[in-house]
Amino acid sequence: LVVGRWESDDSRHEFAWGVGNQVIKSTSDALDAGAWVVVSEGWWHWDPTEKTVRGTTVAVGMGIDLFEHRSRVDGNEIVHDLVSHGDFGGAYVERWTFDADGYLWALEEQDGQRVMGGAYRRLR
């Protein structure tokens, strides 16, 4: 569902299989003065102890230094229970809702109130 390259007007993400297709690696770039700059790298894997997909992402230049994900797939949506650390840290719900050509991204407070979001299209 998520493996591939995705782009919005000002950011892009790449998700690729890692060793033995047991980990998904991610890299995110932001557009800065007309150039793409890497702002985060992360990985997701199945955690048999917690019986969930866990992710960890390290970020720079966004007021968040570390993201901890607990993720699940629900139909065409990936839902992340997210704890972020840094100046703008907190607990959130992140949703990636996929259609044929892209996904909608939404970051929500725990009560469901939307904080931010965007739309990404798959790069072919």
CSV table of C-alpha atoms in Angstrom, one decimal:
chain,number,residue,atom,x,y,z
A,1,LEU,CA,0.0,0.0,0.0
A,2,VAL,CA,2.7,2.5,1.0
A,3,VAL,CA,5.9,1.3,-0.8
A,4,GLY,CA,6.8,3.8,-3.5
A,5,ARG,CA,7.5,7.5,-4.0
A,6,TRP,CA,4.9,10.2,-3.1
A,7,GLU,CA,4.9,14.0,-3.6
A,8,SER,CA,2.9,17.0,-2.6
A,9,ASP,CA,3.5,20.6,-3.5
A,10,ASP,CA,6.2,21.1,-0.9
A,11,SER,CA,7.3,17.6,0.4
A,12,ARG,CA,7.9,14.1,-0.8
A,13,HIS,CA,8.2,10.7,0.8
A,14,GLU,CA,9.9,7.5,-0.3
A,15,PHE,CA,9.0,4.1,1.3
A,16,ALA,CA,11.1,1.1,0.3
A,17,TRP,CA,11.3,-2.5,1.5
A,18,GLY,CA,14.4,-3.3,3.7
A,19,VAL,CA,16.0,-6.5,4.6
A,20,GLY,CA,13.9,-9.6,3.8
A,21,ASN,CA,10.8,-7.4,3.2
A,22,GLN,CA,10.6,-7.3,7.0
A,23,VAL,CA,11.1,-3.6,7.4
A,24,ILE,CA,9.9,-0.5,5.5
A,25,LYS,CA,12.4,2.3,5.3
A,26,SER,CA,11.3,5.9,4.8
A,27,THR,CA,12.9,9.1,3.7
A,28,SER,CA,11.1,12.5,3.6
A,29,ASP,CA,12.2,15.6,1.8
A,30,ALA,CA,11.0,19.2,2.1
A,31,LEU,CA,11.2,21.9,-0.6
A,32,ASP,CA,13.5,24.6,0.7
A,33,ALA,CA,14.3,27.6,-1.6
A,34,GLY,CA,13.7,25.5,-4.7
A,35,ALA,CA,15.8,22.5,-3.6
A,36,TRP,CA,14.8,19.2,-2.0
A,37,VAL,CA,16.3,18.7,1.5
A,38,VAL,CA,16.1,15.5,3.6
A,39,VAL,CA,14.2,16.2,6.8
A,40,SER,CA,13.5,12.7,8.2
A,41,GLU,CA,14.4,9.1,7.9
A,42,GLY,CA,12.6,6.2,9.6
A,43,TRP,CA,11.6,2.6,9.5
A,44,TRP,CA,8.6,0.4,10.4
A,45,HIS,CA,8.5,-3.3,11.4
A,46,TRP,CA,6.2,-5.9,12.9
A,47,ASP,CA,6.7,-6.1,16.7
A,48,PRO,CA,5.6,-9.6,17.8
A,49,THR,CA,5.6,-8.6,21.5
A,50,GLU,CA,3.2,-5.7,21.1
A,51,LYS,CA,1.4,-7.4,18.1
A,52,THR,CA,1.5,-4.1,16.1
A,53,VAL,CA,3.6,-2.4,13.5
A,54,ARG,CA,6.0,0.0,15.2
A,55,GLY,CA,7.8,2.8,13.5
A,56,THR,CA,10.5,5.2,14.5
A,57,THR,CA,11.4,8.4,12.6
A,58,VAL,CA,14.2,10.8,13.3
A,59,ALA,CA,13.6,14.4,12.0
A,60,VAL,CA,15.5,17.7,11.7
A,61,GLY,CA,14.3,21.3,11.2
A,62,MET,CA,10.7,20.8,12.1
A,63,GLY,CA,10.4,21.2,15.8
A,64,ILE,CA,10.1,17.4,16.2
A,65,ASP,CA,13.2,15.3,16.8
A,66,LEU,CA,11.7,11.8,17.0
A,67,PHE,CA,8.4,10.2,16.0
A,68,GLU,CA,7.2,6.9,17.6
A,69,HIS,CA,4.4,5.2,15.6
A,70,ARG,CA,2.1,2.3,16.4
A,71,SER,CA,0.4,1.6,13.1
A,72,ARG,CA,-2.4,-0.5,11.7
A,73,VAL,CA,-4.0,-0.9,8.3
A,74,ASP,CA,-7.8,-0.4,8.2
A,75,GLY,CA,-9.0,-1.0,4.6
A,76,ASN,CA,-7.5,1.7,2.4
A,77,GLU,CA,-6.2,3.7,5.4
A,78,ILE,CA,-3.1,3.5,7.6
A,79,VAL,CA,-3.7,4.8,11.1
A,80,HIS,CA,-0.8,5.7,13.3
A,81,ASP,CA,-1.0,6.3,17.0
A,82,LEU,CA,1.8,8.8,17.1
A,83,VAL,CA,4.0,10.2,19.9
A,84,SER,CA,6.4,13.0,18.9
A,85,HIS,CA,9.3,14.4,20.9
A,86,GLY,CA,10.7,17.9,20.6
A,87,ASP,CA,9.6,21.5,20.9
A,88,PHE,CA,6.2,20.7,19.2
A,89,GLY,CA,5.9,17.2,20.7
A,90,GLY,CA,2.7,15.5,21.8
A,91,ALA,CA,0.4,12.5,21.2
A,92,TYR,CA,-1.6,12.5,17.9
A,93,VAL,CA,-3.4,10.3,15.4
A,94,GLU,CA,-2.0,10.4,11.9
A,95,ARG,CA,-4.1,9.0,9.0
A,96,TRP,CA,-3.0,8.2,5.5
A,97,THR,CA,-6.1,7.5,3.3
A,98,PHE,CA,-5.2,6.0,0.0
A,99,ASP,CA,-7.0,6.0,-3.4
A,100,ALA,CA,-5.8,4.9,-6.8
A,101,ASP,CA,-3.3,7.7,-7.4
A,102,GLY,CA,-2.3,9.0,-3.9
A,103,TYR,CA,-3.2,9.5,-0.3
A,104,LEU,CA,-4.6,12.2,1.9
A,105,TRP,CA,-2.6,12.9,5.0
A,106,ALA,CA,-4.2,14.1,8.2
A,107,LEU,CA,-2.7,14.8,11.7
A,108,GLU,CA,-5.3,14.9,14.4
A,109,GLU,CA,-5.4,15.6,18.1
A,110,GLN,CA,-6.4,12.6,20.3
A,111,ASP,CA,-10.0,14.0,20.3
A,112,GLY,CA,-10.2,13.9,16.4
A,113,GLN,CA,-9.6,17.6,15.8
A,114,ARG,CA,-7.5,18.1,12.7
A,115,VAL,CA,-4.2,19.9,13.2
A,116,MET,CA,-2.8,19.7,9.7
A,117,GLY,CA,-2.9,17.7,6.5
A,118,GLY,CA,-2.1,17.4,2.8
A,119,ALA,CA,-2.5,15.4,-0.3
A,120,TYR,CA,0.2,13.3,-1.9
A,121,ARG,CA,0.3,11.7,-5.4
A,122,ARG,CA,2.2,8.6,-6.4
A,123,LEU,CA,5.2,9.2,-8.6
A,124,ARG,CA,5.6,6.7,-11.4
